[in-house]
Amino acid sequence: MSYDTVRDVDPAVADALEGERTRQNETLAMIASENHVSTAVLEAQSSELTNKYAEGYPGERYYGGCTYADKIEELAIERAKELWGAEHVNVQPHSGTQANMGVYLAMLDAGDKILSLELEHGGHLSHGHPANFTGKTYEVEQYQVDAETGYIDYDGLAEKAASFEPDIIVSGYSAYPRDIDWEAIQDVADDVGAYHLADIAHITGLVAAGVHSSPVGIADFVTGSTHKTIRAGRGGLIMCKEEYADKVDAAVFPGSQGGPLMHNVAGKAVGFGEALEPAFKEYAQQVVDNAKALADQLQEHGFSLVSDGTDNHLVLVDLRESHPDTTGKDAEEALEETGIVLNANTVPGETRSAFNPSGIRAGTPGLTTRGFDEEATREVADLIARVVENYDDEAVKTAVSERVAELTDEFSLYD
Ligand SMILES: *Cc1c(COP(=O)(O)O)cnc(C)c1O
């Protein structure tokens, strides 16, 4: 048994790990799907449970020695049920994509039909993109957001559903700044006899805290990622009505995974426990308040936002009107040079390409974890505007980097 540290045995990896910690400390993480977990979640995720095989479910394992694995998975399940009010929870999916796979495998056969939102309009690869297993395995039709308003086109969705007759309708999105009318989508699913999967990957934390409407109890299946707004470390989960519990569990294991990543399940248990504390409600409310402040201040600078604002943790800027010659990639790269990290994103009615699109997506979960309030977030919007307006001006970028360094010092992160 070696007790050496990573630094002792592997300086190359140690340097990169230290580099990543410094990068997170010294930059503003505004990628809307990212967040920073607590050191307690980090500790659980790097525990000895990484050694343990626990194929099966608590009390029904295929391996011995599962006393503590059982305890931890039970805690994660119990806490998830309390957080989201779900009848049944599976905490084993390795990621949000694996969670969706679990639902598809449980309920669909190859060749069955999925109706989902177009990727360019805010959907996700695992909802039927041709490059993803879903696009290769199932027949896929897509609905859109309204070109004028940027809101989900619920009437268009109903029309598509009536003509396509899907087996499952997928709601829940990756780049959609507005609240979602789960009941309207459930009504469409009921009308055409389809299942409804609500994928709340981005908004798990907001839904748990009650600052975003919840699909739990409305949709048949709810899936999520555990590392985004809920801040419980990398992974996924599935929630469903009791009647689908056995099918879903069997689709995850043995259907599509082997041994669960029990160290990550431990991270989920700790993160869910933290999210049950009253402070998490305040955090989630602040995430939304900060996103509104970000939206408002960007609009002050003349940026146009898809849907004209936000109800959740993110904003989607369409640069075409305000900065027709600046692409999302130009903005992303210039901002990263100054320590503001966000991503170029397609916008509805995209006229460029997925690789070099016309928008940028920015979220507030990471900033809020660092303690940013609305005032500090407005200043970040000012900095973003300065950089985008002067993206090839080195002096501006240097000045902004200096201010970002002060902000990351003031709102510190990991020791
Ligand atoms: C992030 C995301 C996922 C997938 O999460 P991974 O954990 O990266 O697999 C699934 N669905 C939506 C809508 C997402 O935004």
mmCIF file of N, CA and C and ligand atoms in Angstrom, residues 33 95-98 100 124 126-127 172-174 199 201-202 225 227-228 234-235, ligand 1:
data_model
loop_
_atom_site.group_PDB
_atom_site.id
_atom_site.type_symbol
_atom_site.label_atom_id
_atom_site.label_comp_id
_atom_site.label_asym_id
_atom_site.label_seq_id
_atom_site.Cartn_x
_atom_site.Cartn_y
_atom_site.Cartn_z
ATOM 1 N N SER A 33 -24.094 25.628 -16.545
ATOM 2 C CA SER A 33 -24.251 24.261 -16.035
ATOM 3 C C SER A 33 -23.240 23.943 -14.936
ATOM 4 N N SER A 95 -24.476 10.102 -14.772
ATOM 5 C CA SER A 95 -24.578 11.479 -15.277
ATOM 6 C C SER A 95 -26.025 11.744 -15.680
ATOM 7 N N GLY A 96 -26.275 12.988 -16.073
ATOM 8 C CA GLY A 96 -27.616 13.329 -16.533
ATOM 9 C C GLY A 96 -27.997 12.557 -17.790
ATOM 10 N N THR A 97 -27.032 12.372 -18.670
ATOM 11 C CA THR A 97 -27.289 11.614 -19.888
ATOM 12 C C THR A 97 -27.638 10.163 -19.555
ATOM 13 N N GLN A 98 -26.907 9.570 -18.606
ATOM 14 C CA GLN A 98 -27.202 8.195 -18.183
ATOM 15 C C GLN A 98 -28.582 8.106 -17.534
ATOM 16 N N ASN A 100 -31.191 9.949 -18.403
ATOM 17 C CA ASN A 100 -32.139 9.923 -19.520
ATOM 18 C C ASN A 100 -32.139 8.562 -20.197
ATOM 19 N N HIS A 124 -31.123 19.352 -25.540
ATOM 20 C CA HIS A 124 -29.880 18.674 -25.150
ATOM 21 C C HIS A 124 -29.607 17.493 -26.073
ATOM 22 N N SER A 126 -28.858 14.520 -25.500
ATOM 23 C CA SER A 126 -29.483 13.255 -25.091
ATOM 24 C C SER A 126 -30.992 13.248 -25.295
ATOM 25 N N HIS A 127 -31.503 14.270 -25.970
ATOM 26 C CA HIS A 127 -32.937 14.302 -26.280
ATOM 27 C C HIS A 127 -33.216 13.904 -27.728
ATOM 28 N N GLY A 172 -37.729 20.204 -20.419
ATOM 29 C CA GLY A 172 -36.530 20.482 -19.618
ATOM 30 C C GLY A 172 -35.374 20.714 -20.570
ATOM 31 N N TYR A 173 -34.562 21.769 -20.317
ATOM 32 C CA TYR A 173 -33.674 22.263 -21.365
ATOM 33 C C TYR A 173 -32.313 22.697 -20.833
ATOM 34 N N SER A 174 -31.393 22.972 -21.788
ATOM 35 C CA SER A 174 -30.023 23.366 -21.430
ATOM 36 C C SER A 174 -29.769 24.858 -21.571
ATOM 37 N N ASP A 199 -36.701 16.764 -17.963
ATOM 38 C CA ASP A 199 -35.269 16.711 -17.651
ATOM 39 C C ASP A 199 -34.872 18.042 -17.015
ATOM 40 N N ALA A 201 -32.105 18.835 -15.479
ATOM 41 C CA ALA A 201 -30.657 18.853 -15.233
ATOM 42 C C ALA A 201 -30.139 20.194 -14.707
ATOM 43 N N HIS A 202 -30.478 21.277 -15.420
ATOM 44 C CA HIS A 202 -29.951 22.591 -15.035
ATOM 45 C C HIS A 202 -30.571 23.133 -13.758
ATOM 46 N N SER A 225 -29.199 16.265 -13.415
ATOM 47 C CA SER A 225 -27.773 16.163 -13.122
ATOM 48 C C SER A 225 -27.612 16.649 -11.690
ATOM 49 N N HIS A 227 -24.665 17.915 -10.446
ATOM 50 C CA HIS A 227 -23.531 18.831 -10.283
ATOM 51 C C HIS A 227 -23.836 20.255 -10.732
ATOM 52 N N LYS A 228 -25.060 20.529 -11.127
ATOM 53 C CA LYS A 228 -25.381 21.870 -11.624
ATOM 54 C C LYS A 228 -25.943 22.697 -10.460
ATOM 55 N N ARG A 234 -20.614 15.528 -9.267
ATOM 56 C CA ARG A 234 -20.939 15.014 -10.590
ATOM 57 C C ARG A 234 -21.806 13.750 -10.535
ATOM 58 N N GLY A 235 -22.846 13.726 -11.341
ATOM 59 C CA GLY A 235 -23.703 12.547 -11.409
ATOM 60 C C GLY A 235 -25.092 12.868 -11.919
HETATM 61 C C1 LIG B 1 -26.503 19.020 -18.571
HETATM 62 C C2 LIG B 1 -27.694 18.379 -19.156
HETATM 63 C C3 LIG B 1 -27.809 16.978 -19.238
HETATM 64 C C4 LIG B 1 -26.697 16.017 -19.099
HETATM 65 O O1 LIG B 1 -25.888 16.029 -18.139
HETATM 66 P P1 LIG B 1 -24.503 15.223 -18.120
HETATM 67 O O2 LIG B 1 -24.390 15.002 -16.666
HETATM 68 O O3 LIG B 1 -23.508 16.136 -18.729
HETATM 69 O O4 LIG B 1 -24.668 13.969 -18.901
HETATM 70 C C5 LIG B 1 -29.022 16.435 -19.633
HETATM 71 N N1 LIG B 1 -30.039 17.210 -19.958
HETATM 72 C C6 LIG B 1 -29.967 18.543 -19.945
HETATM 73 C C7 LIG B 1 -31.172 19.332 -20.325
HETATM 74 C C8 LIG B 1 -28.783 19.175 -19.549
HETATM 75 O O5 LIG B 1 -28.703 20.491 -19.556
#
